[in-house]
Coordinates of C-alpha atoms in Angstrom, one line a residue:
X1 CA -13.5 9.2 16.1
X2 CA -13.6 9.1 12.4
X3 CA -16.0 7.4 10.2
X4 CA -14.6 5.6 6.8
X5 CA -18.0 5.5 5.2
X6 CA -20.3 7.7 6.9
X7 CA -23.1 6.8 4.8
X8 CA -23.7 3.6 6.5
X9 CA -24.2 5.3 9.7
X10 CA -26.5 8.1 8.8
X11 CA -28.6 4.8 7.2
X12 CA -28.5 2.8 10.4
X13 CA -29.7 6.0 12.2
X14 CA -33.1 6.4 9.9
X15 CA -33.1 2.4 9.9
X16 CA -33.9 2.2 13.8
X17 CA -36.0 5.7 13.4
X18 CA -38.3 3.2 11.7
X19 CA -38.3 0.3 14.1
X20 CA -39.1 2.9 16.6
X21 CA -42.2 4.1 15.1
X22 CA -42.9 0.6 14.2
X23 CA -42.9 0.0 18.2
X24 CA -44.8 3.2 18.8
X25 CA -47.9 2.3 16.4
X26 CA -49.1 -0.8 18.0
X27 CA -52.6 -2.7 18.0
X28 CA -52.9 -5.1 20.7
X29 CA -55.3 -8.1 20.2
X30 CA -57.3 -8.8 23.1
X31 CA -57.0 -12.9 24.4
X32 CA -60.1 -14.6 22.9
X33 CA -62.2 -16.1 26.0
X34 CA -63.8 -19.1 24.8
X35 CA -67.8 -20.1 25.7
X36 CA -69.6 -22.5 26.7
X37 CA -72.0 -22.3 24.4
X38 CA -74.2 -19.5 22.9
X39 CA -77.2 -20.0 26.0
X40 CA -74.7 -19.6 28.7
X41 CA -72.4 -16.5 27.4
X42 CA -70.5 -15.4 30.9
X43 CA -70.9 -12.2 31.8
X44 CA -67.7 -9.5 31.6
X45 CA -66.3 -6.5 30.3
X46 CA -66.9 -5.2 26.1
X47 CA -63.3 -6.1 24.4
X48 CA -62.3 -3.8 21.4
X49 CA -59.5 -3.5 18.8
X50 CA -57.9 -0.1 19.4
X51 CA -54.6 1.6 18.0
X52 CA -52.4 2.8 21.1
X53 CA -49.7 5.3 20.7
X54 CA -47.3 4.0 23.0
X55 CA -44.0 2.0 23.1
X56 CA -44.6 -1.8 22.9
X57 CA -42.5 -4.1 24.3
X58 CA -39.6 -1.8 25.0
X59 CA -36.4 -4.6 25.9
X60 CA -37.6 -5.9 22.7
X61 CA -37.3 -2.5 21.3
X62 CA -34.0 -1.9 22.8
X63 CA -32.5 -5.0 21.3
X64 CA -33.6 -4.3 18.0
X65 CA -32.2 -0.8 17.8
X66 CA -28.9 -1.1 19.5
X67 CA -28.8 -4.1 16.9
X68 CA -29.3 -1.7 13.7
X69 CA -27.1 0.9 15.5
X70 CA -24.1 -1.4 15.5
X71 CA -24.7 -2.8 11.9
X72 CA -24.8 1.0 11.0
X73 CA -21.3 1.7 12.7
X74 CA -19.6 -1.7 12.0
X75 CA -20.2 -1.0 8.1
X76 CA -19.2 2.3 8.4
X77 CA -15.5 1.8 9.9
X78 CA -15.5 3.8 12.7
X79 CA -11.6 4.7 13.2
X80 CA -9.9 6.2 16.8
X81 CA -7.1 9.2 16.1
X82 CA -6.3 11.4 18.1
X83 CA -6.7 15.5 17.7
X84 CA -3.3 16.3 15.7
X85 CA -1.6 13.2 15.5
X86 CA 0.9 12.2 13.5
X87 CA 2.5 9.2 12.1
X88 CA 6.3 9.1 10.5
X89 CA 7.2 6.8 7.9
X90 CA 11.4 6.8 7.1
X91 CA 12.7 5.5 3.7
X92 CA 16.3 4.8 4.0
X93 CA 18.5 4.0 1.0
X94 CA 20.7 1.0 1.7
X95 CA 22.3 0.1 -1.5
X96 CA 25.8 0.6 -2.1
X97 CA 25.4 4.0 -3.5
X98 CA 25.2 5.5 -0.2
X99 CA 28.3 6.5 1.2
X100 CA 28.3 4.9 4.7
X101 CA 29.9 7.5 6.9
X102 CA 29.7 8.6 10.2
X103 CA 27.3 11.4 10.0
X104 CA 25.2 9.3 7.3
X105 CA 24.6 7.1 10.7
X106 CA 24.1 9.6 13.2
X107 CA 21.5 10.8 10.5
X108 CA 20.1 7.4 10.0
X109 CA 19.7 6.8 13.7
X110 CA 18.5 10.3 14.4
X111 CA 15.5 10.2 11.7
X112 CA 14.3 6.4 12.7
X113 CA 14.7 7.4 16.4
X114 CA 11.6 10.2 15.6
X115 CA 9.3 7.6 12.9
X116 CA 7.1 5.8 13.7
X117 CA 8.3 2.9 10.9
X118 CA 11.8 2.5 9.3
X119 CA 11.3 0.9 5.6
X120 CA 15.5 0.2 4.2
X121 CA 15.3 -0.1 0.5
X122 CA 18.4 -2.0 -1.4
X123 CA 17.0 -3.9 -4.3
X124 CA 14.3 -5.4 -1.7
X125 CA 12.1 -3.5 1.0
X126 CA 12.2 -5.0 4.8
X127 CA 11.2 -3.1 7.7
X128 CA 13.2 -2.3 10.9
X129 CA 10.9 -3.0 13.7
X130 CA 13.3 -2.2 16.5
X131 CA 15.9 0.3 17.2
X132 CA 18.4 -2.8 17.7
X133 CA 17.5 -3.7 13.8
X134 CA 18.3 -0.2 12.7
X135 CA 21.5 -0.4 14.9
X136 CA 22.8 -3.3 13.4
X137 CA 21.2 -1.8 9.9
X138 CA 23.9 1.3 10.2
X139 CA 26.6 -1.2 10.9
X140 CA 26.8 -3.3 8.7
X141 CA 28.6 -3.1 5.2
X142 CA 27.1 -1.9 2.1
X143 CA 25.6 -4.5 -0.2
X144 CA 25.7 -5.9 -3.6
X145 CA 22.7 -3.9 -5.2
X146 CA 24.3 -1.0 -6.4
X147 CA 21.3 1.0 -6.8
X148 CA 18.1 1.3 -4.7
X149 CA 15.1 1.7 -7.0
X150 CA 12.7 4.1 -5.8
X151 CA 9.4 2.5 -7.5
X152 CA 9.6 -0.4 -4.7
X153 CA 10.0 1.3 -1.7
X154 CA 7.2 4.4 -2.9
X155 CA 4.6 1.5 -3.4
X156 CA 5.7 -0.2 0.2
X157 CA 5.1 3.2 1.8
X158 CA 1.8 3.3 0.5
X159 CA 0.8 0.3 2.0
X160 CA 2.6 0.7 5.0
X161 CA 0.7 4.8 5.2
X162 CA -2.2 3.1 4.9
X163 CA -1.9 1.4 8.3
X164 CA -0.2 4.1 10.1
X165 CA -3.7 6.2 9.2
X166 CA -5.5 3.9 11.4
X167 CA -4.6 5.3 14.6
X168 CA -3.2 8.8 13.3
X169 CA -4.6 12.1 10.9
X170 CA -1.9 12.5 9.1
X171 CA 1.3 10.1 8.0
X172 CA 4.3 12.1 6.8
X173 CA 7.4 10.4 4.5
X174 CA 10.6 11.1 4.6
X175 CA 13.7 9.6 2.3
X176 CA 16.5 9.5 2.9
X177 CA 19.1 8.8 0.2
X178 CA 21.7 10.1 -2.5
X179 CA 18.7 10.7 -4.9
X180 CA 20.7 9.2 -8.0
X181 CA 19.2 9.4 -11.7
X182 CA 19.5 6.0 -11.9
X183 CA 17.1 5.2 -8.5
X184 CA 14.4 6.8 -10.8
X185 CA 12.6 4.9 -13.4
X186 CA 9.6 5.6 -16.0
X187 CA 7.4 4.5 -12.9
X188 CA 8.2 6.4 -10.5
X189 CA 6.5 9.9 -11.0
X190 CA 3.2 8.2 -11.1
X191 CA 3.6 6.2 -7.7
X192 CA 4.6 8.8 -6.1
X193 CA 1.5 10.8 -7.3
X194 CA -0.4 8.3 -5.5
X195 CA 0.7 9.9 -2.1
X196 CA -1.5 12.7 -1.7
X197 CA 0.9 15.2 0.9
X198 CA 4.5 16.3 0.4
X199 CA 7.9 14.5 1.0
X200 CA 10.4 15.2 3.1
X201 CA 13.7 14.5 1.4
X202 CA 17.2 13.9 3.0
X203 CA 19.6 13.9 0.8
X204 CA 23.3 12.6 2.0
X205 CA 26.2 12.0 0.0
X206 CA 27.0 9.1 -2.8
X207 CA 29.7 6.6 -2.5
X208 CA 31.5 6.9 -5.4
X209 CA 34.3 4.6 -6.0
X210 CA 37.9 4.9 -7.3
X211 CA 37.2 3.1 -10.5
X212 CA 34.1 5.2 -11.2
X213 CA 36.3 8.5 -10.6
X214 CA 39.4 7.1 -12.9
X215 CA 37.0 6.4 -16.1
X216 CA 35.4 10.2 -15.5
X217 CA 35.7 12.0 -18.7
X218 CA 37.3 9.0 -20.9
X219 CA 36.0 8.4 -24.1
X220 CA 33.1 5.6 -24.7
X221 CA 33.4 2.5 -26.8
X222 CA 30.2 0.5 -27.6
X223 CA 30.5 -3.5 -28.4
X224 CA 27.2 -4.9 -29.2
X225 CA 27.4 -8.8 -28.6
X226 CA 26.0 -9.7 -31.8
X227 CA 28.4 -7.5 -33.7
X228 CA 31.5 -8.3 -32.0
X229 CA 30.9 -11.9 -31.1
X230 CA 34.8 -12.6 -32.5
X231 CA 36.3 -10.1 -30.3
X232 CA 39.2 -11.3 -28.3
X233 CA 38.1 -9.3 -25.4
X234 CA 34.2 -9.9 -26.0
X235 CA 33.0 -11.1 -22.1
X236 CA 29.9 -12.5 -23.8
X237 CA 29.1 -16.5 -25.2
X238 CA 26.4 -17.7 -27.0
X239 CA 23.3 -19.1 -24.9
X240 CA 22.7 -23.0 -24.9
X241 CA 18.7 -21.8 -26.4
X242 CA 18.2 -18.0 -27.0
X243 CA 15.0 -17.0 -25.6
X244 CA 12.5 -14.2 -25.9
X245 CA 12.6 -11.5 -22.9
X246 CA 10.4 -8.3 -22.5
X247 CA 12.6 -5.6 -21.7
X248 CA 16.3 -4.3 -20.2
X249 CA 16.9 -2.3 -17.4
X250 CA 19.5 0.4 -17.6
X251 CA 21.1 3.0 -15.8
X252 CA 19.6 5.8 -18.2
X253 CA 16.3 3.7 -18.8
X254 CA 14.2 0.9 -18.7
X255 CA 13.8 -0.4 -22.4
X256 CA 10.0 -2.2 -22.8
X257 CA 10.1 -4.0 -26.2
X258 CA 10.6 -7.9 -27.6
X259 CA 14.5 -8.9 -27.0
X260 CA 16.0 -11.6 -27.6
X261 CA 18.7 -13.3 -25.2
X262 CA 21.1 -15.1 -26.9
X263 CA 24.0 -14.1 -25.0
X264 CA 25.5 -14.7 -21.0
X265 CA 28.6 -13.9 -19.5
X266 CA 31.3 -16.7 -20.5
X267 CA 32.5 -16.3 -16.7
X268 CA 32.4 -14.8 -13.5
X269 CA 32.1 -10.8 -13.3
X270 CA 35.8 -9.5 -13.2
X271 CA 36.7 -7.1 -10.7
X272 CA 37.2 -4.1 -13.1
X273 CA 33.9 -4.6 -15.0
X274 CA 30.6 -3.5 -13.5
X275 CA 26.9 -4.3 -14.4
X276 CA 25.3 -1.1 -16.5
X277 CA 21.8 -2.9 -17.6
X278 CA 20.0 -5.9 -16.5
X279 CA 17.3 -8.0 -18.1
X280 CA 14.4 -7.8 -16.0
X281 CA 15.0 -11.3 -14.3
X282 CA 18.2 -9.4 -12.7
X283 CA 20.4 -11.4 -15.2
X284 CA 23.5 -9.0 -16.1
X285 CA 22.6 -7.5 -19.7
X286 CA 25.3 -5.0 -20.3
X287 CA 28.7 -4.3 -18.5
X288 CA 31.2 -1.4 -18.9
X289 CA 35.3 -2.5 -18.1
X290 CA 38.0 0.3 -18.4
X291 CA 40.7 -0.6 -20.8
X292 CA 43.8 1.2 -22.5
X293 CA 42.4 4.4 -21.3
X294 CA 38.6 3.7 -23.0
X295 CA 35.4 2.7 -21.1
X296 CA 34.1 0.0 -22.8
X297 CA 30.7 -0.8 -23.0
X298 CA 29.4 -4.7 -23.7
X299 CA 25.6 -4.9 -24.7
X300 CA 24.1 -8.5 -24.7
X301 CA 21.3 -7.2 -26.7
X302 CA 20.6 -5.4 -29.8
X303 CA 17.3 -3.2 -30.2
X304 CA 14.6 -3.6 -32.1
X305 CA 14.5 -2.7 -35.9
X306 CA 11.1 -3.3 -36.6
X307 CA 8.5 -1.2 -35.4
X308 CA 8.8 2.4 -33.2
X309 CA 10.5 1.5 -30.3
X310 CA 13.6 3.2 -31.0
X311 CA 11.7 6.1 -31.6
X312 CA 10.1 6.2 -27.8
X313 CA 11.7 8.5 -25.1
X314 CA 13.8 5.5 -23.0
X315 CA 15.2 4.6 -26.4
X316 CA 16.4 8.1 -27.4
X317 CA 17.5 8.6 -23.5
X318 CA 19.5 5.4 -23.5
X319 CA 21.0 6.2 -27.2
X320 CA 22.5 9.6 -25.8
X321 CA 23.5 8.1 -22.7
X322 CA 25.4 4.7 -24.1
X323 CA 27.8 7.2 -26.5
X324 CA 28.3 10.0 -25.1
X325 CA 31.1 10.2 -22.2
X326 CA 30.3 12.1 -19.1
X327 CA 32.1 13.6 -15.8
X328 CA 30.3 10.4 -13.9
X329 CA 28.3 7.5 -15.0
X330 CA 24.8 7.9 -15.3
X331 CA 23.6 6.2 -12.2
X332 CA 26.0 8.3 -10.1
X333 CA 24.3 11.5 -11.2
X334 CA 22.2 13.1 -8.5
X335 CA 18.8 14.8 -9.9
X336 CA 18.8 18.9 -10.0
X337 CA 17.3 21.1 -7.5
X338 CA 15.0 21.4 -9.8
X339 CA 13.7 18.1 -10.5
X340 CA 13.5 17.4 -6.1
X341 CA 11.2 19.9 -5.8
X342 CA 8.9 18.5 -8.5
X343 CA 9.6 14.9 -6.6
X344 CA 8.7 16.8 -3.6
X345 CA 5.9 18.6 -3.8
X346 CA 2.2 17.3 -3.2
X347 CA 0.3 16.2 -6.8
X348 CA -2.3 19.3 -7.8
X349 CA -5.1 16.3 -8.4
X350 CA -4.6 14.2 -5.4
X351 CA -5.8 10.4 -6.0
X352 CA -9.1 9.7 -4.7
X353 CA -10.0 7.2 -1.6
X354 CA -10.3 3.8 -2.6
X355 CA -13.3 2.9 -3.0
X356 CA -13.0 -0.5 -2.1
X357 CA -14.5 -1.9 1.7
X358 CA -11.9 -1.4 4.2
X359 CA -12.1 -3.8 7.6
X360 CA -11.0 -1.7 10.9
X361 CA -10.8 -4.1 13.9
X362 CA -13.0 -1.9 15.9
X363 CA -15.9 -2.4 12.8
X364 CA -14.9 -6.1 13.4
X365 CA -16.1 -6.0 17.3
X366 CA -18.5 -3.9 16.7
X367 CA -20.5 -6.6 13.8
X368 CA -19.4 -9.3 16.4
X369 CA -21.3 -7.7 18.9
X370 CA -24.6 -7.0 16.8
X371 CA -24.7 -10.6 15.3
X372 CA -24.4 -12.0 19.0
X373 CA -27.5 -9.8 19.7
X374 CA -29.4 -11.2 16.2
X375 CA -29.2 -14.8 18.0
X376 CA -30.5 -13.4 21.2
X377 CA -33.3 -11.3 19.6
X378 CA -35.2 -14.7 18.8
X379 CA -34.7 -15.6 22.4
X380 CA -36.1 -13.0 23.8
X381 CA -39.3 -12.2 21.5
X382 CA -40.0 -16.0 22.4
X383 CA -39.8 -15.2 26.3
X384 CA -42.0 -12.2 26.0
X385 CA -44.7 -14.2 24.1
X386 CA -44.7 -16.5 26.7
X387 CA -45.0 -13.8 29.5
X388 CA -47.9 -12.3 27.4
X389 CA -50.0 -15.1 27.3
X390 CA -49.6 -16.2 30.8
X391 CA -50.7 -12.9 31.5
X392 CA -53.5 -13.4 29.3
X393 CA -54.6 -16.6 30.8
X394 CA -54.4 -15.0 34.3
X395 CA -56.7 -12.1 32.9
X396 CA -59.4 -14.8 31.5
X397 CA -58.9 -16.5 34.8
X398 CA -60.1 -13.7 36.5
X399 CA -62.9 -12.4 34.2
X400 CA -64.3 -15.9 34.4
X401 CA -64.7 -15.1 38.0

C-alpha cells in the first residue's frame, strides 16, 4: 500500500499519541456527598484529589484514536498496487495516413490484446473499452482526418495514466503510428515532457496515395487569395463579413498571429485538391490541386506585415516549406531516427507531482468511516457519564450506610 501524502499520516500518528497521554494523565473528582447539616456530619472515609497514571475510560479512548487514525489515512490517500505491476496504455493512429493493411491489424490487435487501455487518435480521442470495439476499430475504413495530431492524444494519455496508477507502480505508453512531421506541432515536445518514463514507439507504414506520389518532385506555384482574387482558376470567393481569426494550421506549422478571413471556398472540395492548412475552427485555409504538370498552392490568407511574426521559427518553417518542392508533401514526411529517439526517451527534469489534493475511493471509505465514528463519539461519552454517576450514587448510597 502506498501513501499519496504521507505527511498526513505521520500527523494523525502523533495526533492520537496525544489523546493517549491525555487519557493516561487523569484526575478523577470524587462524588460530593451532601450533609445534613454541619451538627450531624455522617461518618465515612477522607476523600482526596489525586493524579492517577492510568488509562481512563478506555472504549472512549479507543473511539477517539481509531477516529484520528482514519482522518490521518483518509487525508493521506492510501493507494493498493501490487509488488511490480504494470499498467499498458496503447495510442493507435487512426487517421487516414495510416496505411490499413493486414499486418497493420494483426499489429493493432496484437498490441491492445496486451494493454490495459486502447486510446485511437484521428482528429478526436475515444477509447476502446472492449476487444469487440477494437475489432470493429481495425475494420473499418480509414477516415476523413488526414492527419492524427499527436498533442491530443499525449494529453488524453496523461489523464488516462493518471488512473491506471491507481491500482498499478508503473504505466508504460506505447504509439503506434506512421510518426509523420505533420502529426507534430509546436506543442508537442512539451506534453510529452509531462510524462515522466520512456515511450514505446511502433512505427508502421503511411498510406500514401496515387495523387500524392504523381505531384512528387513537380515544381510549386503559390496563389495567395488576396493577390490572385481575378484568377480564372482561383477556388476562393470573398466572405459575406471578413472576420478576425487567431492563427492557421499547416502541414509545416501552426501560424499564431492576427489573420484576417476574408475568403471561403466558392464550392465543394474537388476531388483533385486537398486541404494543406486549416484555420483553427477546422475551416479549410489553404489547398494544393495538381494542374498542367504544377502543384498549385491556394492560400486564403496573407501574413502579417506589421510586427515580427514573420520573423518567428513557424513563419520561416512554413516560408521554406510553401516554395520549395519536395519528393513528398510535408505531412507525408516521417521524422528521422534521430528525432524518435529524442521523442522517445524520458525528460532529464521529470515534472513534479501535482500538488493538488487527489480523492482515492479507498481515502473516501476510509473519512466515511471516521465521520460515522464522530457522531457516535458524543453517544457514547454521554453513556459513560451516565454509568459514572450511577456508580457514584450507588457509592454515596453505601457510605451513607
Amino acid at each position: 500500500m502506498n501513501l499519496l501524502y504521507p505527511a498526513f499520516a505521520w500527523a494523525g500518528g502523533a495526533l492520537a499519541a496525544a489523546v493517549f497521554a491525555l487519557h493516561w494523565l487523569t484526575t478523577r473528582q470524587r462524588q460530593p456527598v451532601a450533609f445534613p447539616t454541619l451538627r450531624f456530619i455522617p461518618a465515612g472515609a477522607l476523600q482526596t484529589t489525586a493524579l492517577q497514571l492510568r488509562l481512563s475510560d478506555r472504549r472512549l479512548l479507543l473511539l477517539r484514536l481509531l477516529i484520528v487514525l482514519l482522518l490521518g489515512f483518509a487525508f493521506a490517500q492510501p493507494q493498493w498496487q501490487p509488488p511490480g505491476s504494470v499498467a499498458r496504455l496503447l495510442l493507435v493512429d487512426g487517421s487516414a495516413s495510416v496505411a490499413r493493411s493486414d499486418a497493420w491489424r494483426e499489429q493493432v490487435l496484437a498490441a491492445a490484446n496486451a494493454a490495459d487501455r486502447v486510446l485511437v487518435y484521428d482528429g478526436t480521442v475515444h477509447t476502446l473499452d472492449e476487444a469487440a470495439d477494437v475489432q470493429a476499430f481495425v475494420q473499418q475504413p480509414a477516415p476523413a482526418q488526414a492527419i492524427g495530431p499527436l498533442s491530443p492524444a499525449l494529453l488524453a494519455a496523461l489523464q488516462h495514466g493518471q488512473a491506471l496508477r491507481e491500482r498499478a507502480r508503473r504505466v508504460d505508453v506505447s504509439i503506434i503510428s506512421p510518426f509523420l512531421a505533420a502529426s507534430f506541432d509546436a506543442a508537442t515536445p512539451e506534453i510529452r515532457a509531462l510524462w515522466p518514463g520512456e515511450l514505446e514507439l511502433q512505427t508502421v507504414a503511411a498510406e500514401t496515395d496515387a495523387q500524392t506520389l504523381a505531384s512528387a518532385f513537380l515544381p510549386v506555384e503559390v496563389h495567395w487569395a488576396d493577390r490572385a482574387a481575378a484568377h480564372p482558376d482561383n477556388p476562393w470567393q470573398a466572405r459575406p463579413q471578413p472576420e478576425p481569426h487567431n492563427g492557421v494550421y499547416t502541414e509545416a506549422a501552426t501560424l499564431l498571429a492576427p489573420f484576417q478571413r476574408r475568403w471561403q471556398l466558392a464550392e465543394p472540395l474537388p476531388t483533385d485538391s486537398r486541404v494543406i492548412a486549416w484555420w483553427i475552427d477546422g475551416e479549410p485555409a489553404a489547398i494544393e490541386r495538381t494542374r498542367h504538370g504544377v502543384r498549385q498552392r491556394w492560400l486564403a490568407f496573407s501574413l502579417p506585415e506589421q510586427g515580427d511574426a514573420t520573423l518567428r521559427p513557424a513563419f520561416v518553417r512554413f516560408n521554406e516549406w510553401l516554395e520549395s518542392p519536395a519528393d513528398l508533401p510535408f505531412g507525408q514526411v516521417p521524422l528521422t531516427a534521430q528525432e524518435l529517439q529524442a521523442f522517445v526517451q524520458a525528460p532529464a527534469n521529470p515534472p513534479e507531482p501535482d500538488p493538488s489534493m487527489q480523492t482515492r475511493p479507498l481515502a473516501l471509505w476510509l473519512l466515511g468511516l471516521a465521520l460515522l465514528l464522530v457522531l457516535l463519539e458524543p453517544l457514547l461519552r454521554r453513556w459513560l457519564a451516565e454509568a459514572r454517576q450511577s456508580a457514584a450514587v450507588t457509592e454515596a448510597g453505601e457510605t451513607r450506610q
